[in-house]
Structure formats: structure tokens, C-alpha cells
Short mmCIF file of C-alpha atoms in Angstrom, two decimals:
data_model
loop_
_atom_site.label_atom_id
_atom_site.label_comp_id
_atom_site.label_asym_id
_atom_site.label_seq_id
_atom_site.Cartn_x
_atom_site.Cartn_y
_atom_site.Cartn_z
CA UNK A 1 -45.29 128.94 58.70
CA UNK A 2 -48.62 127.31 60.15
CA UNK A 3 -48.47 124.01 61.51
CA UNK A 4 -50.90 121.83 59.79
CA UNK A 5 -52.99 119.60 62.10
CA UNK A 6 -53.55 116.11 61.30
CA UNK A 7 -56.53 115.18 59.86
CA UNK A 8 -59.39 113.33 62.36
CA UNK A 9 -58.87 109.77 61.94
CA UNK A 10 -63.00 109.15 61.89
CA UNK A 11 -65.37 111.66 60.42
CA UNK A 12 -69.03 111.18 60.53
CA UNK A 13 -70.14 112.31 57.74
CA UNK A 14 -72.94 111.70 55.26
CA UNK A 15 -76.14 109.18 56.68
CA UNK A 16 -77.10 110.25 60.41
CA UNK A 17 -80.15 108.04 61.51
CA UNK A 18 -81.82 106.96 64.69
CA UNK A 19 -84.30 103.45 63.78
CA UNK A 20 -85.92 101.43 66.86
CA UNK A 21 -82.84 102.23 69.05
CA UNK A 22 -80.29 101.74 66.73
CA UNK A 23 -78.20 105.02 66.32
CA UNK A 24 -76.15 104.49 62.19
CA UNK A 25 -73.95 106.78 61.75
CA UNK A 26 -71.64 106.73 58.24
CA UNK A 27 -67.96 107.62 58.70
CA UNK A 28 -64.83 107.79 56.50
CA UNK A 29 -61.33 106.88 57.45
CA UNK A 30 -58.16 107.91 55.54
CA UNK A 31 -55.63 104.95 55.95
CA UNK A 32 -52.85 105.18 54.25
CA UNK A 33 -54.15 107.75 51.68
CA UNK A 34 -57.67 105.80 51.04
CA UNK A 35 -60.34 107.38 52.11
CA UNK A 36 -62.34 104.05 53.95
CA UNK A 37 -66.31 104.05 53.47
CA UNK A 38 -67.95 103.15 56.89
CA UNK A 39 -70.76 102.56 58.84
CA UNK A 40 -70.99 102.61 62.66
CA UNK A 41 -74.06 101.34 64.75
CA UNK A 42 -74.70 101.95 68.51
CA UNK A 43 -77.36 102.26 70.62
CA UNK A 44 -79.04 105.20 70.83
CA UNK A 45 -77.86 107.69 73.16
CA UNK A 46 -74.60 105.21 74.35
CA UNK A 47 -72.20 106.58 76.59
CA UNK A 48 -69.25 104.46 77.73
CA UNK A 49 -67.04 101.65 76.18
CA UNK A 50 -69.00 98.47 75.36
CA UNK A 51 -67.92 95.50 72.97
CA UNK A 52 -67.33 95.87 69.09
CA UNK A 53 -68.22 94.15 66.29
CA UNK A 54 -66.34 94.25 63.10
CA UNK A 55 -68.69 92.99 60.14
CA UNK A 56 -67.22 92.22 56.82
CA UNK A 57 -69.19 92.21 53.78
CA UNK A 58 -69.68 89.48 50.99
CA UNK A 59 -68.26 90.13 47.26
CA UNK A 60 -70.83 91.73 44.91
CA UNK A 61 -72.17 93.57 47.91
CA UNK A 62 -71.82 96.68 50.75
CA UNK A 63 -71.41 97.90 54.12
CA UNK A 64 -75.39 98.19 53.37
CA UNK A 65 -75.67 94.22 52.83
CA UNK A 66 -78.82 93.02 54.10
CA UNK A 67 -77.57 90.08 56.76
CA UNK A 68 -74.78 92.97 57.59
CA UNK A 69 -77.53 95.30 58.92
CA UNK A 70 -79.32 92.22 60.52
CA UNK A 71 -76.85 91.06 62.47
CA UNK A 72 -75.41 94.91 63.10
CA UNK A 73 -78.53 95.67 64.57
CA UNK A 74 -79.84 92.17 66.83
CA UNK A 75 -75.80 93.06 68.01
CA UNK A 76 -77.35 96.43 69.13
CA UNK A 77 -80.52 96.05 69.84
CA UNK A 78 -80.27 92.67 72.55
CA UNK A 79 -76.75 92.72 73.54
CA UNK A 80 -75.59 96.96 73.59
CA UNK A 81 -72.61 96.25 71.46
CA UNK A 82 -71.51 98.98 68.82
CA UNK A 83 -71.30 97.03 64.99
CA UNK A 84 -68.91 98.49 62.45
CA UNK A 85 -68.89 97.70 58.63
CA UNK A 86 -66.65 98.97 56.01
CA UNK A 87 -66.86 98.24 52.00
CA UNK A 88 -64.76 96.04 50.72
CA UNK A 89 -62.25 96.54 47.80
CA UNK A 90 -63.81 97.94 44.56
CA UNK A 91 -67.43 98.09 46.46
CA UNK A 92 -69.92 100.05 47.95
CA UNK A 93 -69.10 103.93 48.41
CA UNK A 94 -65.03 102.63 46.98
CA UNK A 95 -66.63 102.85 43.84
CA UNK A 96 -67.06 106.12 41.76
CA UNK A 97 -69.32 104.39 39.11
CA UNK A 98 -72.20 104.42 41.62
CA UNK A 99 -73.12 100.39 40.80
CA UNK A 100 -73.76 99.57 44.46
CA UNK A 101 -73.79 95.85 43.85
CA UNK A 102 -74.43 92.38 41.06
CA UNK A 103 -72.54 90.76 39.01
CA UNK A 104 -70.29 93.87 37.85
CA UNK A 105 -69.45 94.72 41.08
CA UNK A 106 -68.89 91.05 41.46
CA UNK A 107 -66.33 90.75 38.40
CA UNK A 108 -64.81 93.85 39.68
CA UNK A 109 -63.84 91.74 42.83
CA UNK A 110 -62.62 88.46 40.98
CA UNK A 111 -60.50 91.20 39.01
CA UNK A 112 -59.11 92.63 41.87
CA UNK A 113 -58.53 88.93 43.67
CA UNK A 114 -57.14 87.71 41.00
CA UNK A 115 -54.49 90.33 39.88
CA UNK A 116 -53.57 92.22 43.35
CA UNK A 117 -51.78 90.09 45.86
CA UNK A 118 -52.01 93.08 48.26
CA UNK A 119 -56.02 93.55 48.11
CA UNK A 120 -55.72 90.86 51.44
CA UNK A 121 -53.10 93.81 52.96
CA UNK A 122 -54.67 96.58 52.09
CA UNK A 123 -58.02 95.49 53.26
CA UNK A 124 -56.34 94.28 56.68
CA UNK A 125 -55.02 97.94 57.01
CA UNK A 126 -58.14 99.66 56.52
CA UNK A 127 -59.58 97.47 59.06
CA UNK A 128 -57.14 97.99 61.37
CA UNK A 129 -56.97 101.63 60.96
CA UNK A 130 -60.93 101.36 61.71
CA UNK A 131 -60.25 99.75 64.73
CA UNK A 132 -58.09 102.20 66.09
CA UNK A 133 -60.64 105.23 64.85
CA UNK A 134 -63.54 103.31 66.93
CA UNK A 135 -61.69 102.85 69.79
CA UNK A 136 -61.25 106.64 70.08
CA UNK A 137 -64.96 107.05 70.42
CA UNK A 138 -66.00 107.88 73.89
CA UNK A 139 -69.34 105.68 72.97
CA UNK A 140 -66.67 102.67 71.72
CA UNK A 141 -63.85 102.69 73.61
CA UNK A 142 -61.06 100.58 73.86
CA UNK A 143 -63.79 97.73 75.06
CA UNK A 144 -63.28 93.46 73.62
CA UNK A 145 -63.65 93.33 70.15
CA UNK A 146 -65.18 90.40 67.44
CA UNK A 147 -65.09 89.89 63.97
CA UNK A 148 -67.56 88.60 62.01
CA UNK A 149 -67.50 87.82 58.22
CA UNK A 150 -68.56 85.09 55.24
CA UNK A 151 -67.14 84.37 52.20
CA UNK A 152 -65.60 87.71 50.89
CA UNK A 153 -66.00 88.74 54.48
CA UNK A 154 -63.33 85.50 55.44
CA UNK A 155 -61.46 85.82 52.80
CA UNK A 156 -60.18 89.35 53.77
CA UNK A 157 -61.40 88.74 57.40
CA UNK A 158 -59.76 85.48 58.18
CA UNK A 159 -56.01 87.30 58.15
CA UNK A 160 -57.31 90.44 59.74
CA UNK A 161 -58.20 88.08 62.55
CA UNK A 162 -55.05 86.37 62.30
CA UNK A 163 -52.95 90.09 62.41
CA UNK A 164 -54.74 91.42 65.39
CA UNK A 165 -54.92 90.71 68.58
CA UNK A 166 -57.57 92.95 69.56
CA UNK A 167 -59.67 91.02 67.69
CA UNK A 168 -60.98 87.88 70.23
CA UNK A 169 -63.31 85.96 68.76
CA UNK A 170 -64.33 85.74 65.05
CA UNK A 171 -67.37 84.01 62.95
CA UNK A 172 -66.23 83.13 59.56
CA UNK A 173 -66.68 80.79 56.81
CA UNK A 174 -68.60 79.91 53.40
CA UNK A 175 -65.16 79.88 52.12
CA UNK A 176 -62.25 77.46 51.97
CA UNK A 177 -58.38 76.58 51.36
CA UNK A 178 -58.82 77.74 47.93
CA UNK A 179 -59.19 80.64 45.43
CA UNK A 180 -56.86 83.22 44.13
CA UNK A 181 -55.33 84.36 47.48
CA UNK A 182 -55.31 80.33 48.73
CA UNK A 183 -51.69 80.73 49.85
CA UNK A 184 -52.59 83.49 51.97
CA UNK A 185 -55.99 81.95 53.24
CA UNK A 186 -53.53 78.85 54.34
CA UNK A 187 -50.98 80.70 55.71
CA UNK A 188 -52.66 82.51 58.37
CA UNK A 189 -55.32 79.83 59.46
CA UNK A 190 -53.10 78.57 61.86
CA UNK A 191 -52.33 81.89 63.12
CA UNK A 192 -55.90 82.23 64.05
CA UNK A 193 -55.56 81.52 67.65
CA UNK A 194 -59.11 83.06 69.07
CA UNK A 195 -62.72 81.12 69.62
CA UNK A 196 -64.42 80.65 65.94
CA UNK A 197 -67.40 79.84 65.36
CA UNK A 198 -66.96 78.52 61.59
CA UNK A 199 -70.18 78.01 58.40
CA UNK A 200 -69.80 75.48 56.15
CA UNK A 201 -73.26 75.04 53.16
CA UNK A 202 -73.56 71.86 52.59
CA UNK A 203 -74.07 71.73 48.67
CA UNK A 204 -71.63 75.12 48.65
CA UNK A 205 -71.21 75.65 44.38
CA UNK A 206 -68.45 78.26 45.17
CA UNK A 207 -66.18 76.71 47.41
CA UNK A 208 -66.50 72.95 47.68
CA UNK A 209 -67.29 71.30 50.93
CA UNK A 210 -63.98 69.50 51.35
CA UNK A 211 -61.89 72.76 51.11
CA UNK A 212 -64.24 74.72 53.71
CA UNK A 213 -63.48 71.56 55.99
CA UNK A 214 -60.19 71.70 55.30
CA UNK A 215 -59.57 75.40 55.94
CA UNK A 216 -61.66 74.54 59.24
CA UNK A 217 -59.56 71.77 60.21
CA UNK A 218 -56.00 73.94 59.63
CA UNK A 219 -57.63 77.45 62.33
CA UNK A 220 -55.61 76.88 65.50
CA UNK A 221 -58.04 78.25 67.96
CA UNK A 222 -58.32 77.00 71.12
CA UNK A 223 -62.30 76.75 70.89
CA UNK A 224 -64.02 76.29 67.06
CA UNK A 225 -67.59 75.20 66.21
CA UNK A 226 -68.37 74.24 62.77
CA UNK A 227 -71.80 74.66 61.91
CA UNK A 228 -73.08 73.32 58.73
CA UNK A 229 -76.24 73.54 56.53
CA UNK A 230 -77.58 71.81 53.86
CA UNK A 231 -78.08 74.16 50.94
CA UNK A 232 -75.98 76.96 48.21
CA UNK A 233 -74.01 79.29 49.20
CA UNK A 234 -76.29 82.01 50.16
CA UNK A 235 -78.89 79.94 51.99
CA UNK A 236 -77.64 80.26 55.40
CA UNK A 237 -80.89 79.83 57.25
CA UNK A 238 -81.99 83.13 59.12
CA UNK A 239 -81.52 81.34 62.72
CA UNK A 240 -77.62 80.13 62.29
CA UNK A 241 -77.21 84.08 62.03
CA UNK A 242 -78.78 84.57 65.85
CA UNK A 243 -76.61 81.60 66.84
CA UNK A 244 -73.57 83.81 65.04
CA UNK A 245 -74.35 86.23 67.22
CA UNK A 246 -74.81 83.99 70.61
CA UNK A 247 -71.66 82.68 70.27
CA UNK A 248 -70.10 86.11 69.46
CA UNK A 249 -72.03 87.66 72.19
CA UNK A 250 -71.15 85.07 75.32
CA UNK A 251 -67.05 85.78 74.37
CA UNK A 252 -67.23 89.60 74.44
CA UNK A 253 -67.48 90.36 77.81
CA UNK A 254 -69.03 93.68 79.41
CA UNK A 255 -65.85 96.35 79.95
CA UNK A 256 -65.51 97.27 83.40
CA UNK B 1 -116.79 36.66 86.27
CA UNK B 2 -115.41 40.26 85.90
CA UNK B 3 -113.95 42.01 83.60
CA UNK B 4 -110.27 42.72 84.05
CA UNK B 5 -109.62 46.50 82.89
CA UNK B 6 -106.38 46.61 81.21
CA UNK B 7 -103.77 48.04 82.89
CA UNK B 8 -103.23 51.73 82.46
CA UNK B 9 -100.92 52.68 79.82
CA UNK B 10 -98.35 55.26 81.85
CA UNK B 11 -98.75 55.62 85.84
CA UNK B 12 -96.80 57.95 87.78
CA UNK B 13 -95.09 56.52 90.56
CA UNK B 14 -92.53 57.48 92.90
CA UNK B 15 -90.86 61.03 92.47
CA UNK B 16 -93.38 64.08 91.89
CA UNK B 17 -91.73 67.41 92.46
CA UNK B 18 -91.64 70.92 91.94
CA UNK B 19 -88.19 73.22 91.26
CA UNK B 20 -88.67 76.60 89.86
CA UNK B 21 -91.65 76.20 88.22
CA UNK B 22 -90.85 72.57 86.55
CA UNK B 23 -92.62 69.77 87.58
CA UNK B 24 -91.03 66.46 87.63
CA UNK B 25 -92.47 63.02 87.90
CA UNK B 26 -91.60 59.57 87.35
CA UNK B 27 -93.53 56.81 85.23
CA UNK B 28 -93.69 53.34 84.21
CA UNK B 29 -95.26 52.16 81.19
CA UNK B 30 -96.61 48.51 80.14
CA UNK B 31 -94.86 48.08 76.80
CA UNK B 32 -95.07 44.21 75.41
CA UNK B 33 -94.81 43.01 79.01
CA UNK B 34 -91.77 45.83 79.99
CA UNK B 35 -92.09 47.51 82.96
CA UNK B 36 -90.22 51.00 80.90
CA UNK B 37 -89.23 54.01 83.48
CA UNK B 38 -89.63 57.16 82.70
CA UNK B 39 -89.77 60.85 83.78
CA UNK B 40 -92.11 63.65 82.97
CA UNK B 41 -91.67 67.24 83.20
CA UNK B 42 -94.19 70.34 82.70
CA UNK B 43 -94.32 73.42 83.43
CA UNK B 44 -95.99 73.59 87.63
CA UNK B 45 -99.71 73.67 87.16
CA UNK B 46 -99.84 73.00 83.27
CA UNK B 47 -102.91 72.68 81.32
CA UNK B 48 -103.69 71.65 77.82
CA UNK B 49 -102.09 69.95 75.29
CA UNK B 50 -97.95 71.86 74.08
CA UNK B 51 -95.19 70.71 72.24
CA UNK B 52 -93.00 67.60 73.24
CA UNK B 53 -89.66 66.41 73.34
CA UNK B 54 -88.40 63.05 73.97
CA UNK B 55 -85.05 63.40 75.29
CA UNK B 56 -82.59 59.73 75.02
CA UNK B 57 -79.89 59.96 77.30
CA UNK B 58 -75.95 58.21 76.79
CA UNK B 59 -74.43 55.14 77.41
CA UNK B 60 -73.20 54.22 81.32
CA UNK B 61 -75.85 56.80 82.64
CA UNK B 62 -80.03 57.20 83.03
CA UNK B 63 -82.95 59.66 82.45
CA UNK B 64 -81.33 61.48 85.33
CA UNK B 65 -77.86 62.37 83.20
CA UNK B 66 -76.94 65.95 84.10
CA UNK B 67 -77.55 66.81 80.96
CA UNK B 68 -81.08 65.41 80.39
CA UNK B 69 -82.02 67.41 83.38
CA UNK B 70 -80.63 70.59 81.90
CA UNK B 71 -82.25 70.30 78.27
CA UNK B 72 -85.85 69.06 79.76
CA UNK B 73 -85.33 72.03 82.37
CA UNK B 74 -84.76 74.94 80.61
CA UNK B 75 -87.57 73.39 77.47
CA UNK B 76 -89.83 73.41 80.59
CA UNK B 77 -89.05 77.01 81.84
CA UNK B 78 -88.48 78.60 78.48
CA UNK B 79 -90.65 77.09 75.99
CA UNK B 80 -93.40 75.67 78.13
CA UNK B 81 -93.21 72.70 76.99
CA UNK B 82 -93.27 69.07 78.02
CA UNK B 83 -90.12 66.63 78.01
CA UNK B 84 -89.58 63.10 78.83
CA UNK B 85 -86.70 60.74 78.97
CA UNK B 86 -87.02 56.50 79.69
CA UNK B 87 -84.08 54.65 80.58
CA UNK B 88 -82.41 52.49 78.14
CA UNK B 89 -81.67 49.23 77.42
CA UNK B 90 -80.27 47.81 81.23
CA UNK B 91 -79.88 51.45 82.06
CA UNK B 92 -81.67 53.09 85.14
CA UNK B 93 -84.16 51.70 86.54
CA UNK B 94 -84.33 49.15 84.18
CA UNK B 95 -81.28 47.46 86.02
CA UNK B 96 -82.21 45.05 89.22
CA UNK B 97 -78.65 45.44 90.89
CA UNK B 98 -79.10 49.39 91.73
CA UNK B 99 -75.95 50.44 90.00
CA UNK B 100 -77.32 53.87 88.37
CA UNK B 101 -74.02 54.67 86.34
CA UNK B 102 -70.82 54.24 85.86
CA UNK B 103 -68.07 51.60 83.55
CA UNK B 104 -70.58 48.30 85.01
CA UNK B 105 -73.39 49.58 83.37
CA UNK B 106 -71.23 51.01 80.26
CA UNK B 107 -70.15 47.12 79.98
CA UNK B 108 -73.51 46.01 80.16
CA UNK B 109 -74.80 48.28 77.27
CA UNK B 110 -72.12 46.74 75.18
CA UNK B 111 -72.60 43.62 75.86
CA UNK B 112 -76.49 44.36 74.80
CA UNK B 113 -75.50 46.02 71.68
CA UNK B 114 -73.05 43.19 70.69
CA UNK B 115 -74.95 40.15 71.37
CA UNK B 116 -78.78 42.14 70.52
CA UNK B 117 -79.82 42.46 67.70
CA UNK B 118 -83.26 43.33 69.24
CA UNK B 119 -82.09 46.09 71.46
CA UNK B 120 -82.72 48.86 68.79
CA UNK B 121 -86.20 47.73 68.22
CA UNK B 122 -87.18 46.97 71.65
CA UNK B 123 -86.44 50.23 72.55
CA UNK B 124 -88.15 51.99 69.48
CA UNK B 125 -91.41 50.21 70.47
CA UNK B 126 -90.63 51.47 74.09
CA UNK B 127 -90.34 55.10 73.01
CA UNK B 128 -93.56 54.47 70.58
CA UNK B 129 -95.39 52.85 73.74
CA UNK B 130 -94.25 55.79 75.76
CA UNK B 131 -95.51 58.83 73.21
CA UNK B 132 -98.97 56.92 72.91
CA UNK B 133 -98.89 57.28 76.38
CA UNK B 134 -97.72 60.59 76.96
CA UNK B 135 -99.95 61.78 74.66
CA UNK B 136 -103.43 60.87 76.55
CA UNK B 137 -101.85 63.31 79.36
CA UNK B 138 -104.32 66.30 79.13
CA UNK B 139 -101.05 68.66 80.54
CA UNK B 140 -99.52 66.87 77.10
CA UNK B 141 -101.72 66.26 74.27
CA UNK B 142 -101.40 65.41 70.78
CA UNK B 143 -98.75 68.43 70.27
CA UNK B 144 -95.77 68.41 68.11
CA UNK B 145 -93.17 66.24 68.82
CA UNK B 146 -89.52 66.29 68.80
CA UNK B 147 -86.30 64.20 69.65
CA UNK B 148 -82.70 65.13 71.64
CA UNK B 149 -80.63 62.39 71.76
CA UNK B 150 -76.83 62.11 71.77
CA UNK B 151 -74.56 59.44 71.51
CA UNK B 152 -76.35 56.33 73.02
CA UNK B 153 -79.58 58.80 72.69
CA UNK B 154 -78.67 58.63 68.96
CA UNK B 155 -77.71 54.85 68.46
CA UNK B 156 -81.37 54.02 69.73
CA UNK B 157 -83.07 57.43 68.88
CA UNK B 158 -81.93 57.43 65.42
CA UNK B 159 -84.22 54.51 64.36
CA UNK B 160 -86.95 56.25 66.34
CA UNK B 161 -86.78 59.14 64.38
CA UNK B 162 -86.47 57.03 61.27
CA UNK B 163 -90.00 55.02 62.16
CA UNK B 164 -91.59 57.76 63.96
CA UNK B 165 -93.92 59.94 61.78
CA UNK B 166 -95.26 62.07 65.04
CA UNK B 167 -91.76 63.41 65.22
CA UNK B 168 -90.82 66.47 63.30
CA UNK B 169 -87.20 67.45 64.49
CA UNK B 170 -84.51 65.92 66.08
CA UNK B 171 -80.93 66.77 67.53
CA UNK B 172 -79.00 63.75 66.83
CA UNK B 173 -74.93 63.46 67.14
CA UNK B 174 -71.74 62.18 68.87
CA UNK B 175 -72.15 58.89 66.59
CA UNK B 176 -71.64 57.63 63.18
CA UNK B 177 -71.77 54.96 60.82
CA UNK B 178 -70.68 52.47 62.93
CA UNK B 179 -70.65 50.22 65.94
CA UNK B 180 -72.65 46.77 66.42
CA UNK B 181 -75.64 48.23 64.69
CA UNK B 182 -73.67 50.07 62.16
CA UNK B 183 -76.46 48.49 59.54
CA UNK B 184 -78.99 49.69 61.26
CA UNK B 185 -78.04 52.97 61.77
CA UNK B 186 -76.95 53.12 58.15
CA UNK B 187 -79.88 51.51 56.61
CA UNK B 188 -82.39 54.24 59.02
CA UNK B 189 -80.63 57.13 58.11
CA UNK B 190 -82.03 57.83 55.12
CA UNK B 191 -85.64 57.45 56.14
CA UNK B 192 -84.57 60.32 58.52
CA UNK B 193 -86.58 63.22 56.89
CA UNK B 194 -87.17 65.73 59.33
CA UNK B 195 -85.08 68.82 59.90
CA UNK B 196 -82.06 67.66 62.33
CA UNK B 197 -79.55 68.97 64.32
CA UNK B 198 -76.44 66.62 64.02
CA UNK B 199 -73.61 67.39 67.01
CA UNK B 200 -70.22 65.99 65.97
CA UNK B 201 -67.03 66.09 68.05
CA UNK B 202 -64.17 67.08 65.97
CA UNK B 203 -61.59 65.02 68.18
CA UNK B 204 -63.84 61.96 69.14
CA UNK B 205 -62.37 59.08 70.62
CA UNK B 206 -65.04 56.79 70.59
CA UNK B 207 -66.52 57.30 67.26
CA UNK B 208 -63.95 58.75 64.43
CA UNK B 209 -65.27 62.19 63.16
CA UNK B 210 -65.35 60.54 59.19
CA UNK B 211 -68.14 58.43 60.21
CA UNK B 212 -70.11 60.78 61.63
CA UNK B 213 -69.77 62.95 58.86
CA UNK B 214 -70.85 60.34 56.73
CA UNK B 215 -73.59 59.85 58.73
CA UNK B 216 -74.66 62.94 58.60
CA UNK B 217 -74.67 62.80 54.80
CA UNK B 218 -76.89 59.88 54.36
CA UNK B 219 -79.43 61.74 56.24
CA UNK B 220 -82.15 62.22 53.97
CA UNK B 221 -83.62 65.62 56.17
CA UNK B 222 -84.80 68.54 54.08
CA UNK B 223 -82.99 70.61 56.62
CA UNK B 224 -80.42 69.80 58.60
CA UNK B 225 -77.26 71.34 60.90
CA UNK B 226 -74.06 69.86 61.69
CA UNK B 227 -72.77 71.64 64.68
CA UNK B 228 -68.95 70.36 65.21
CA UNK B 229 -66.80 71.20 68.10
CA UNK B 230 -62.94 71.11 69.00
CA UNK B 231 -62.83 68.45 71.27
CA UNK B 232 -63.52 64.86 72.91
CA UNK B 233 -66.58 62.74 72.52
CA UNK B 234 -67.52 64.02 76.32
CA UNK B 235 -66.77 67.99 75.74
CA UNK B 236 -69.83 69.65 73.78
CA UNK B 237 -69.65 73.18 74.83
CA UNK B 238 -72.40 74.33 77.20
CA UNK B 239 -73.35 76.70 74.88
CA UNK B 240 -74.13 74.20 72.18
CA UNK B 241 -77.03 72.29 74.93
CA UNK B 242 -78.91 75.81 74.59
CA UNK B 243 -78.56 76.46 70.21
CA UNK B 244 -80.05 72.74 70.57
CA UNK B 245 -82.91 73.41 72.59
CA UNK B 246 -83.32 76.91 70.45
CA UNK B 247 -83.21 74.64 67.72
CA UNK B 248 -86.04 72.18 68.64
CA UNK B 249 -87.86 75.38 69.84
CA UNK B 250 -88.03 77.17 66.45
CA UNK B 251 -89.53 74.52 64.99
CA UNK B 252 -92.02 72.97 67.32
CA UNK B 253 -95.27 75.17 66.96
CA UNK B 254 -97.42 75.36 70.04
CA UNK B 255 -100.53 73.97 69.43
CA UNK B 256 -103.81 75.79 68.70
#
């Protein structure tokens, strides 16, 4: 009898690029029996432990999202940090249809929210098994770590921030104390105890106001910024995402 | 018989000093018969016309608050541009007794803002009579303008904005619809219409965090930020002074 060896917890494979200093890298992750979709950014040539970013996704979207690559690479680029990204349920590379992203994608997820109570566990545990594959990486390490999601990106973020301790300080929002998985959402804001730094749009049509105020109001963290801005949605304006990443960046200090 | 020449609109007198490149002096001003202080600071050796921002300061304290001195500092050193605060309303040097800050001058201001109704638009016309001025400085220029105020800096600074068509952005906060001039402030508001950044306080003890939300609402800006932290009226996170002044920044054009 041979002994099989376990299989690596992180595998690059696939998309191995080097753009103005920014070294992405695609992985995949088995957790649990799913194979998890990735993306890992560093700095080119990075040796050593250095802070992580975790970067969830919104619905309808990917790992590949534009303000996910923004903000992966300004975390990069200025501060050193490694990003990570992985797809969401029913998105990106979890898909075998191939439809990257729109409004089937999109239904997919409301499908998904709607009839799986564990999509919010699941999600957590592919996140957390990502964790612990990063912080294997000689070029990760076992360094602080931050979260930073919106709207889908809360609504399976805002418990993974809750469940982990590793996880220090988190941006989240355009979402609210409502939705499918509103019990959930409710039950672990209080149980986020780390800085937040929390969006709120104004004229929001998917979540009202009052609920993303409310689901503010109910985080427990011992430091939390709302910032709001008038507009939908999706109209975050491009500089509250470099203030994202301030914020993110001044709580993640340097490992020695 | 000779000609008297009118008095020059803004004189420095006093202070005129140089730290780390910034160059600070104080002014008075001839506005309707008020002798108004003020102080100036440019970058050391400036030339030609930049942007501007008039910077109120709170209740109880002077142009000299801690931090007035950090906001028109790092505008100075960062940006290059200009910044000036005046005292307020028996504030400063504005007061004959030489009490520069403190709960005697805190009772004073309230006493002006109960029994005043003038106070708001004495010191509007004082601000006015102060950019006029500023503005015939050739280190200064007819550059765009904008407003920091907070608290007290808002109370008075809000009407500014409101009648002031030079300025084009303003950071506004730690007050809402109320107060002895809560008609003011209210009716003002809406003739607000630049892009603001509005600080709130989520734990406020002076001015209840539902009224400054709703004064943030009946702002009638095309763009504008609510940036709300944990804590009392006094706490804003350092942090928060600098996405102000990045704020301001991003949307004051130097001049060709």
C-alpha cells in the first residue's frame, strides 16, 4: 500500500502575470471538496510576510470585478500588501456555463440566496480555508489581515469577519439588515468586534437607506466610520475607494 | 484739503513666521467698521495666485484651535495652497478681556447666539470682507475657493457657503438642524449646492445624530459625503482631518 499525500492546499495554476509591479497569480483551493477559484496579487518579486487583503466580490460579478482589481492593485502598488479575491457562489470560474457575469449570473445568486441557508457557511469556509492557504506563502505569511467587501461582498463578508479573528479590520457596506439571509446579517453584526469603515448610497434602490443605517448602528466595533454618498447603488465615487483603502491601510500594521 | 485714501482692506500685523516651509501671518480686516482677525498661511516664498480654503474654527476656541493649525498646515505643505481662518463672533482676538479659550468664552458664544440674531450675518459679511481681501494677495489670487468648518465653523460657515458663489466645496459637520439659529441653518441648507463633506458624530452629546442627519438631507449639493464616526461630539478620528483635506484637495483645481 502507498500512502497518498494530501493534496497542496493552494495551487497556482492557470493566469501568471506581472503588470506595473503587480505580480497576479490565479490559484484554486479545495475546501471541503470545492475546488475555490482565486486570485492572488503581490508585488513583484515579494519576499517576506506583509499584510493581506481579503476582497469580496459583488453579485452578478467576479474575482475579475473591476473596483476588485482597483483596489487589489492601489493595495499593492502604494502600500506592499498582498490582495486576495475569490468568486463568490454560482460566479466567476464556480460556474461551468462560462457566463462570467449580468443579470443571469445575477438571478443565479438571488436563487442561491434565497433557497440555501448555508451559501453564508459555505462561503465563510472557503474564505477561511483561503486564509489559511495564503498564510502558508513564504511571500504572505502569517502577517495582519483585512477584509474588504460591498454588497454581495458584506453580505457573505460581514459573518466571515464576524467568525475570524484573523481578520482585523474590515470595509463593508451597500447592504443592510435585510434580504434573504437578514437573520444571519443581524445575528453576527454585533459579533463584529474589529475597526469598520462602513458605505452607505444615499438614494441606495437595493437596500434602503434606513436598513444600511440600521445594520451600521447594530456592528459592535470598537472604531466604525460611516461614509455616505449621494447616489444608486453602484455609484460609489472613485475617491471613497482610496479612502477604503487609507483606512484599511493605517490598521494593518507592517509584520516585524 | 487732502484726500483721505481709504484704509487698506487686509494688513498684516503682528505674527509673520516660517515652520517647515508654511508661512504664517496674522491680519485684520476693515469690515463695516470691525476690526476682524485673521491668519494667513502659504507655502514660504509663494508666488501667484492657488487654490483657497477658508477654515472656521469651534465654539470656546480661535483661529489658533489645534486643529485649524493642522488642516491649514498640511493644505499648505501638501497641496500648496493658501488657508485662512478669522476669529468668530467674541472669539480670539475679537475678545478685549484676553481670555483665548476655554467655558468663559463658550458662555459668551451662547449668549451671542441666543440673544443675536445678527451674529450669523455679521460674520458671513466678515468672511465675504475677508475673501475680497484675500483675494487681492498676489501669493493668493482669484483661485478656487473652498470651506472647512466644524461645529461652530459650521453654525456660521454653513450660511457662508449658502451665500457664497466663489466657494465650490465645503466640509461641514458636528451640527444639525438645530440650536438658536436652527431656522437659519435650516432655511440655508438647501441653497447649499456645492459638493460637501458632512462629518457627523454617531454618539454626539451636544447635537443628537437625527438632526444632523437631517441636515445633511436638506442639503441641496450635487455631491455630497457623510463621514460618521463612533463617538463624542469632540472625538473625530485623526484620520478623518486628512480624507477632509484630501477631499477639498480633489476638487479644488490649481489655477492656470
Amino acid at each position: 500500500m502507498t500512502t497518498v499525500p494530501p493534496s497542496p492546499p493552494l495551487r497556482f495554476t492557470g493566469e501568471d502575470t506581472v503588470r506595473e509591479g503587480v505580480h497576479s497569480r490565479e490559484f484554486r483551493l479545495d475546501a471541503d471538496g470545492r475546488s475555490v477559484p482565486g486570485l492572488l496579487w503581490t508585488p513583484e518579486g515579494a519576499h517576506g510576510r506583509r499584510p493581506l487583503v481579503l476582497i469580496g466580490h459583488g453579485a452578478s460579478n467576479s474575482k475579475r470585478q473591476d473596483y476588485v482589481l482597483v483596489v487589489a492593485h492601489r493595495l499593492v502598488r502604494r502600500y506592499g500588501f498582498a490582495a486576495a479575491a475569490i468568486d463568490g457562489p454560482v460566479h466567476g470560474d464556480r460556474r461551468t456555463d462560462g457566463v462570467g457575469s449580468g443579470p443571469q449570473v445575477f438571478l443565479g445568486f438571488a436563487q442561491a440566496w434565497m433557497d440555501d441557508p448555508a451559501m453564508t457557511d459555505t462561503m465563510v469556509a472557503d474564505w477561511r480555508a483561503t486564509l489559511d492557504g495564503l498564510r502558508e506563502l513564504p511571500e504572505v505569511g502569517e502577517g495582519p489581515t483585512g477584509f474588504w467587501g460591498l454588497s454581495m461582498g458584506t453580505i457573505l463578508g460581514l459573518p466571515l469577519v464576524a467568525a475570524e479573528p484573523r481578520i482585523t479590520v474590515a470595509v463593508l457596506g451597500l447592504m443592510g439588515s435585510t434580504g434573504p439571509t437578514r437573520e444571519r446579517i443581524v445575528a453576527d453584526a454585533p459579533r463584529v468586534t474589529c475597526p469598520v469603515l462602513f458605505l452607505v448610497q444615499w438614494d441606495d434602490e437595493l437596500f434602503p437607506r434606513e436598513s444600511a443605517l440600521e445594520l451600521f448602528a447594530s456592528l459592535d466595533a470598537p472604531e466604525k466610520r460611516l461614509v455616505a454618498n449621494l447616489g444608486s447603488h453602484a455609484a460609489v465615487p472613485d475617491d471613497v475607494f482610496d479612502d477604503t483603502i487609507g483606512f484599511l491601510a493605517r490598521r494593518l500594521p507592517w509584520p516585524d
